[in-house]
Coordinates of C-alpha atoms in Angstrom, one line a residue:
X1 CA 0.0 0.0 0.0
X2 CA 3.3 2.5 0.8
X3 CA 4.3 1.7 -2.8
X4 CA 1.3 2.4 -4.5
X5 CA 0.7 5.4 -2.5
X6 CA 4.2 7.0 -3.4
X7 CA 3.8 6.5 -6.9
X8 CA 0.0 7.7 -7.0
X9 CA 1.9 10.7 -5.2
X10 CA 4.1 11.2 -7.9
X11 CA 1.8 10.4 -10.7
X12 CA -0.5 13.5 -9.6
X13 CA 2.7 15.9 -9.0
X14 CA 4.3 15.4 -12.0
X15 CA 0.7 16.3 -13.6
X16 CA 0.5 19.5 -12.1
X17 CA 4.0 20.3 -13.0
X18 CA 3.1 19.5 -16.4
X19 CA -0.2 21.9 -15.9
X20 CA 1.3 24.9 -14.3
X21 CA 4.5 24.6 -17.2
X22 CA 1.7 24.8 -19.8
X23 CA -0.7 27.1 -18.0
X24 CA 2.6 28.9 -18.0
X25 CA 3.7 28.4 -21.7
X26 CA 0.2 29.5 -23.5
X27 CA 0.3 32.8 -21.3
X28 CA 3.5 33.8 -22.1
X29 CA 3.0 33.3 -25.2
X30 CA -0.7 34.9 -25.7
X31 CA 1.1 37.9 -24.5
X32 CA 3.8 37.9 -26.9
X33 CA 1.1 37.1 -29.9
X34 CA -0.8 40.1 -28.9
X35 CA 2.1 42.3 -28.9
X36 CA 3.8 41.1 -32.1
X37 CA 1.9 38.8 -34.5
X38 CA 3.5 36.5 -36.9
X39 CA 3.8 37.7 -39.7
X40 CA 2.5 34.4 -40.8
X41 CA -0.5 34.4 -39.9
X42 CA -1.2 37.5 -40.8
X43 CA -0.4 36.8 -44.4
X44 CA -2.9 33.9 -44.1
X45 CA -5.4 36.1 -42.6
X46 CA -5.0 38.5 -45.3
X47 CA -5.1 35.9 -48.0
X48 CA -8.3 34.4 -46.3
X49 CA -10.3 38.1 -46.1
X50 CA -9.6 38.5 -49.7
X51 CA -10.5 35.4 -51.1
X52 CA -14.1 35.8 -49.2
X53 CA -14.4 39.8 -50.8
X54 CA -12.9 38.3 -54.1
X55 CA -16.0 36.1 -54.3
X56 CA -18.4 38.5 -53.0
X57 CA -17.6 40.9 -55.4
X58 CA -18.0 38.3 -58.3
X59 CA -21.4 37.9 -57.2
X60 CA -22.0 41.3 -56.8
X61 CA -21.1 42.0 -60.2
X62 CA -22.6 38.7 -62.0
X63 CA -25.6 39.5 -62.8
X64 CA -29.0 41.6 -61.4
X65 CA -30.3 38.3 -59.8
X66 CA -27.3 37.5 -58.2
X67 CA -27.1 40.3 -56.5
X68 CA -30.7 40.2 -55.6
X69 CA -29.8 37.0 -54.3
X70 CA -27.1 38.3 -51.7
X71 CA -30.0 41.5 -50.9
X72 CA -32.7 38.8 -50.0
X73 CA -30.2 36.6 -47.8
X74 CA -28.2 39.7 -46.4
X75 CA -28.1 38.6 -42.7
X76 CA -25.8 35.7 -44.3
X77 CA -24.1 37.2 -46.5
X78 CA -23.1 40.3 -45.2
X79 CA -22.3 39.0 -41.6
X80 CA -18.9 39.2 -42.2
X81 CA -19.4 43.6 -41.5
X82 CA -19.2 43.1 -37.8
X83 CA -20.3 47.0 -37.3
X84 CA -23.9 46.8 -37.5
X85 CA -24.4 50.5 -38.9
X86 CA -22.0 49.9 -41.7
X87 CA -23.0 46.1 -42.6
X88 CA -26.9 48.3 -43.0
X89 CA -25.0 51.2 -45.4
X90 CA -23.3 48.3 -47.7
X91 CA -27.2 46.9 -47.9
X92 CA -28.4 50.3 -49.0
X93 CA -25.1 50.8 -51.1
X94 CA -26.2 47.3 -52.9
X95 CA -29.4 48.0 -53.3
X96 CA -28.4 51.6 -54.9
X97 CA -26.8 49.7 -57.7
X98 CA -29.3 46.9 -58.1
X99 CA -31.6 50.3 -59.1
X100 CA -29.1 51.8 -61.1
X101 CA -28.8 48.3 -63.3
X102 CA -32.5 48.7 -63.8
X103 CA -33.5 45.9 -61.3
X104 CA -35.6 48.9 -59.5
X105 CA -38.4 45.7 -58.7
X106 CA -35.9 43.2 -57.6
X107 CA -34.7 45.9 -55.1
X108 CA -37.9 46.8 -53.6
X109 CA -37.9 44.5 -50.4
X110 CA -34.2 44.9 -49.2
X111 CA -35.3 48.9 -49.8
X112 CA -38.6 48.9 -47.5
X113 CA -36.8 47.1 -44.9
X114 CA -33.8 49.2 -45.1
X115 CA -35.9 52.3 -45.2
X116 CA -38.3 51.1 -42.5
X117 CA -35.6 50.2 -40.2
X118 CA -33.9 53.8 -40.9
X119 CA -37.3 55.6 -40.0
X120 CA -37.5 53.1 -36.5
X121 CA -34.5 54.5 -35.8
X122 CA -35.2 58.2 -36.1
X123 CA -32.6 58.4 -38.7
X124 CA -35.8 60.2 -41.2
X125 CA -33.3 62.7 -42.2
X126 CA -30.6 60.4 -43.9
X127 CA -33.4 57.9 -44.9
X128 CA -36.4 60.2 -46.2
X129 CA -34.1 61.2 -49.8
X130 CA -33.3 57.6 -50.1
X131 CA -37.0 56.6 -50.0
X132 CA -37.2 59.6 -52.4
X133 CA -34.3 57.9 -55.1
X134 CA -36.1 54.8 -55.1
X135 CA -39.7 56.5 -56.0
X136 CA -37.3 58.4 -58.7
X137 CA -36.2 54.9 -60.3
X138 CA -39.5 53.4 -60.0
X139 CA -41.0 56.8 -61.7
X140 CA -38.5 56.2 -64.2
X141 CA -39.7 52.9 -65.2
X142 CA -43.7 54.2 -65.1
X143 CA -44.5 52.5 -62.0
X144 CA -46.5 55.0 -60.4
X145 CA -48.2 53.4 -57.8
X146 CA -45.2 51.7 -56.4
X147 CA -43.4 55.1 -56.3
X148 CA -46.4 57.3 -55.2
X149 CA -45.7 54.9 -51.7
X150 CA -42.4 56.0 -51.6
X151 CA -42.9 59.3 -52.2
X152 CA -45.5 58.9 -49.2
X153 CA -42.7 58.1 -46.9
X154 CA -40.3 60.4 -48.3
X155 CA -43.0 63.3 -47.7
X156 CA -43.3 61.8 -44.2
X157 CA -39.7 62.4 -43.7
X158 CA -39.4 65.4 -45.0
X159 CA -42.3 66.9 -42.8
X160 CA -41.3 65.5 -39.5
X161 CA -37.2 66.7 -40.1
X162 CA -38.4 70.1 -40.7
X163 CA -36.9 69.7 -44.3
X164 CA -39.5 71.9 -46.5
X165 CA -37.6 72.4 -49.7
X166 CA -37.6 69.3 -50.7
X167 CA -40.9 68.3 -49.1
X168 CA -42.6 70.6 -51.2
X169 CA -41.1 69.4 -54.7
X170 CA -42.4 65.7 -53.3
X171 CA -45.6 67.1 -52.9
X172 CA -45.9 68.4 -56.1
X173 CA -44.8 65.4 -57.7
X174 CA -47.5 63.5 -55.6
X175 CA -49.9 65.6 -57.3
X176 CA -48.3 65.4 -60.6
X177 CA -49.4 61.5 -60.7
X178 CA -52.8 62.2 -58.9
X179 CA -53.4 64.2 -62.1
X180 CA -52.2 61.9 -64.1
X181 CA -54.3 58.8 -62.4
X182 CA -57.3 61.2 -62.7
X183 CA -57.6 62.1 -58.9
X184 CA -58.0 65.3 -59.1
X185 CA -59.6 66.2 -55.5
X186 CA -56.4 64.8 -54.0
X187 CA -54.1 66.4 -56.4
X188 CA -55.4 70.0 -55.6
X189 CA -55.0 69.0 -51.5
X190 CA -51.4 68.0 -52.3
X191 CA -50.7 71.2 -54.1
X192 CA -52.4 73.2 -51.4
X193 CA -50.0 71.3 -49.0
X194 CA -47.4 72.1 -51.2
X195 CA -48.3 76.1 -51.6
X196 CA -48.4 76.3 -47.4
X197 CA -45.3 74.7 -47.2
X198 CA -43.6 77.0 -49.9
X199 CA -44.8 80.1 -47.5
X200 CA -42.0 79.0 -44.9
X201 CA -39.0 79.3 -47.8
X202 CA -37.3 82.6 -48.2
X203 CA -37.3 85.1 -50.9
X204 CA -35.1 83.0 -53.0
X205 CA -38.2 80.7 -53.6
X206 CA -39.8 82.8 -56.1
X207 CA -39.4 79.9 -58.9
X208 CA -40.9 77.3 -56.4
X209 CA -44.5 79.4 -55.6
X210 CA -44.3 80.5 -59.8
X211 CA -44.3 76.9 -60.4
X212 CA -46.7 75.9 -57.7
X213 CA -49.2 78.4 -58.6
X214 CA -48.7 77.4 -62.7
X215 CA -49.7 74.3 -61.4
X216 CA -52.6 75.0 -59.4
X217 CA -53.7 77.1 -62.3
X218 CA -53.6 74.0 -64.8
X219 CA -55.8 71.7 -62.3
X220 CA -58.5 74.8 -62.8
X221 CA -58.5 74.6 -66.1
X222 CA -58.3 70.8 -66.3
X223 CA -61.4 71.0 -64.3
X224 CA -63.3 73.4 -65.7
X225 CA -62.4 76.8 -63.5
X226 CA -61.1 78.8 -66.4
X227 CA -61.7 82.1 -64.6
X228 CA -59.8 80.5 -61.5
X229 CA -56.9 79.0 -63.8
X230 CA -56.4 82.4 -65.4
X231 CA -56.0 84.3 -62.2
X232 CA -53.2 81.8 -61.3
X233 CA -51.5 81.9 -64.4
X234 CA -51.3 85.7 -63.7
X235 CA -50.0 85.5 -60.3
X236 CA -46.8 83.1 -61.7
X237 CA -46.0 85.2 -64.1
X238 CA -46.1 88.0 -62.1
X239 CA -43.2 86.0 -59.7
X240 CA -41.0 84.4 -62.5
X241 CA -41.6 85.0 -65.6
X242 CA -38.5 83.5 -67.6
X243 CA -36.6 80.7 -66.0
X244 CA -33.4 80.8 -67.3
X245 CA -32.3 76.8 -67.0
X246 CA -34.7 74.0 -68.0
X247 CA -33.4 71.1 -65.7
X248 CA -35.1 69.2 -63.3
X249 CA -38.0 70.9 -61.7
X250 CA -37.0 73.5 -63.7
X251 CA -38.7 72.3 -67.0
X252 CA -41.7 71.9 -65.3
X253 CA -41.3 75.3 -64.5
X254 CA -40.6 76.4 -67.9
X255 CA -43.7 74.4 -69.2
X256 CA -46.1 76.1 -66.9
X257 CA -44.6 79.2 -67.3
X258 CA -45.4 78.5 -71.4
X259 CA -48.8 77.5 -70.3
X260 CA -49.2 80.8 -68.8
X261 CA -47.7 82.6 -71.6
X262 CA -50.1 81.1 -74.1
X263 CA -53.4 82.1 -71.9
X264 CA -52.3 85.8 -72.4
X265 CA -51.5 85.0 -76.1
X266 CA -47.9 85.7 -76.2
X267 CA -47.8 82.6 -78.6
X268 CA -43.8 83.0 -79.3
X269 CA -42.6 83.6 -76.0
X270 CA -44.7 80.1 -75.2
X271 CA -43.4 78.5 -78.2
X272 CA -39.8 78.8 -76.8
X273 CA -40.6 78.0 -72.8
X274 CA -42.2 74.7 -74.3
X275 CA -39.0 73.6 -76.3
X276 CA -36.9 74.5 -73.2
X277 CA -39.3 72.1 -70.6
X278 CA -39.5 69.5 -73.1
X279 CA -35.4 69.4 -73.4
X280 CA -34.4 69.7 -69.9
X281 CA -37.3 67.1 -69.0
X282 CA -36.0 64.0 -70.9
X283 CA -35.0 61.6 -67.5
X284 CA -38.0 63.6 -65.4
X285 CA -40.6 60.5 -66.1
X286 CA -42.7 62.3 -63.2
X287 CA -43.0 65.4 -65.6
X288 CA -44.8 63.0 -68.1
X289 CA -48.7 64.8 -68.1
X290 CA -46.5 68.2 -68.2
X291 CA -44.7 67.4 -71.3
X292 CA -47.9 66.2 -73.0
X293 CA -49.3 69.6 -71.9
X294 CA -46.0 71.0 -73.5
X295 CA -46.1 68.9 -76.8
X296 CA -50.3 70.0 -76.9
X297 CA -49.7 73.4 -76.2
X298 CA -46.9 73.7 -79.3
X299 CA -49.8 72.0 -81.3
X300 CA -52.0 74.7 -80.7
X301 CA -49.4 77.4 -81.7
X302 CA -48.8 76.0 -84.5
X303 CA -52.0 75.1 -85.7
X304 CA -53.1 78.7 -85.4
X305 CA -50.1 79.7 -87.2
X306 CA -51.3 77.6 -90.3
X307 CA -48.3 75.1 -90.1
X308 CA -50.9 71.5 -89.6
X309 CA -48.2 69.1 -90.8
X310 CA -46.1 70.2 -87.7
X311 CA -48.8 70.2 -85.5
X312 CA -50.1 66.7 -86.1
X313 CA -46.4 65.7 -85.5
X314 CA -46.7 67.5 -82.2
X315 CA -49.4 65.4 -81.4
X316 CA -48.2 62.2 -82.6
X317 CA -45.5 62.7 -80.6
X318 CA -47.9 63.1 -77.3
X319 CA -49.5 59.9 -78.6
X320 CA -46.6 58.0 -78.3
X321 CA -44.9 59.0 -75.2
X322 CA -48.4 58.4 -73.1
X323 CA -49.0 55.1 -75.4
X324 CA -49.0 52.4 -72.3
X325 CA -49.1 54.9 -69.7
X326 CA -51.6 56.7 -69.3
X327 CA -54.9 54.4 -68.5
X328 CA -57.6 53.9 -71.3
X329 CA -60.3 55.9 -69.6
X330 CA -57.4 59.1 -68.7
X331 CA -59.2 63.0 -69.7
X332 CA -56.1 63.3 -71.5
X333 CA -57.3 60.8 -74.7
X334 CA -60.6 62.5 -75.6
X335 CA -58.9 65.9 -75.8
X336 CA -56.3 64.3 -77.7
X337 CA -57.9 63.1 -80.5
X338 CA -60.4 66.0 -80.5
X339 CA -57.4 68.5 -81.2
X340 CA -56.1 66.4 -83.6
X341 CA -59.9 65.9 -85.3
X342 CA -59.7 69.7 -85.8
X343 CA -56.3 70.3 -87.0
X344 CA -57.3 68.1 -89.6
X345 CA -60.0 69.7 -90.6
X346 CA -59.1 72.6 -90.8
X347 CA -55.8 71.2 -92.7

């Protein structure tokens, strides 16, 4: 029993010698690896991180679906970004392009969460003009119910962060495709939303409440308020009455502002604000009724001026740009074809 006793004894201490040695041993050297790593494995680290970006960048790039793919199953895919507010930016950044390569449907889910989640947050400011991109693409690709929900949101944003500028250019595009979808009632609340909201810019804002009040002026007259549409028309000409550049909301100024100018009869003057809205207006799919206002409106000049070849190509022209648009039973058909009954007549 002595014997077995001494060499259970030794057994166990030379176990804990081996113990403390390698308890020992791994501390020392954890200490040393965190002060100076191998170069090694950092090579092998490296090679490791860019072999995983290599081949998500090769899906990124494949092809639209693919990178649908690695938007639907993000959480997987992009787990890799450790920091949680960057890992949601590289989403947004991917679904950015998956828009700009025309895959403005395919990117719609990752975009509502994304945008959602940005609004839970209370980030409204950063997310509201990214809500407002993605109603642009859609807009762009003549889905107008899809992008009026966007533009919803964006106008939500806008309005809570105090941002009025651009919540009233949102507004007026809102109404823009009310018009257009023959809603009339809510187009005229929207652009009375739009004018109160204008009342809080500065003085520089002149072309903002010319344009809103050109527009108010065409809903009259769409619906019958001649009078009323006149006295509008008066009142934005009498704020701006030659905008100088024909970009972006600018052509729609310029085409109300040609609108305006053909009411009081200065037929020239209109003649040249149309061909200025319709040029700067060419990626402004939102500014669609307002061009076929434009391309009517040039019609009419010309058709009083005698020229009837050149105003049935006008109106051609509006034929086929609202061709697959504009629903069957839209105002804009019946006085269409009734212009175009008269200009041949008369030609």
């Amino acid at each position: 029993r002595t014997k077995w006793l001494i060499a259970l004894c030794l057994c166990v201490l030379v176990m804990l010698l081996e113990f403390l040695t390698y308890h020992m041993a791994y501390r020392i050297g954890y200490d040393e690896g965190m002060l100076t790593t191998p170069p090694v494995v950092v090579q092998k680290s490296d090679e490791k991180a860019m072999q995983n970006l290599s081949r998500f960048m090769a899906d990124v790039f494949a092809s639209r679906e693919s990178l649908a793919g690695i938007l639907d199953n993000r959480e997987e895919r992009l787990a890799w970004i450790r920091d949680p507010e960057l890992r949601t930016e590289t989403a947004w950044g991917l679904t950015r392009e998956l828009i700009s390569r025309g895959g403005a449907i395919l990117a719609l889910p990752a975009a509502r969460e994304l945008i959602d989640a940005g609004y839970a947050a209370g980030r409204c400011q950063v997310w509201a003009p990214r809500a407002d991109a993605v109603a642009k693409a859609l807009l762009a690709e003549h889905q107008y119910t899809s992008a009026y929900d966007y533009l919803k949101t964006a106008e939500e944003g806008y309005e809570k962060e105090g941002m009025t500028e651009p919540l009233v250019r949102t507004l007026q595009t809102m109404s823009s495709i009310d018009q257009m979808l023959n809603r009339n009632e809510q187009a005229n609340m929207l652009l009375q939303r739009a004018v109160d909201a204008a009342s809080h810019l500065g003085p520089d804002a002149l072309p903002v409440r010319s344009r809103l009040l050109a527009a108010q002026g065409r809903l009259a007259r769409t619906t019958g308020r001649i009078p009323e549409s006149r006295e509008y028309f008066k009142k934005a000409l009498a704020l701006c009455s030659q905008p100088d550049k024909t970009t972006g909301d600018l052509a729609l100024a310029s085409i109300s502002m040609g609108e305006a100018m053909l009411e009081a009869g200065r037929k020239e003057e209109a003649r040249e604000l149309f061909l200025k809205g319709l040029s700067g207006s060419e990626n402004a799919s939102y500014l669609l009724n307002d061009c076929l206002n434009a391309l009517r409106g040039l019609a009419r000049i010309s058709t009083e001026q005698g020229n009837y070849e050149e105003a049935l190509a006008y109106l051609y022209q509006a034929e086929g740009a609202a061709r697959g648009v504009l629903p069957a039973d839209h105002a804009f058909w019946a006085g269409l074809y009734d212009q175009r009954g008269w200009v041949n007549i008369l030609r």
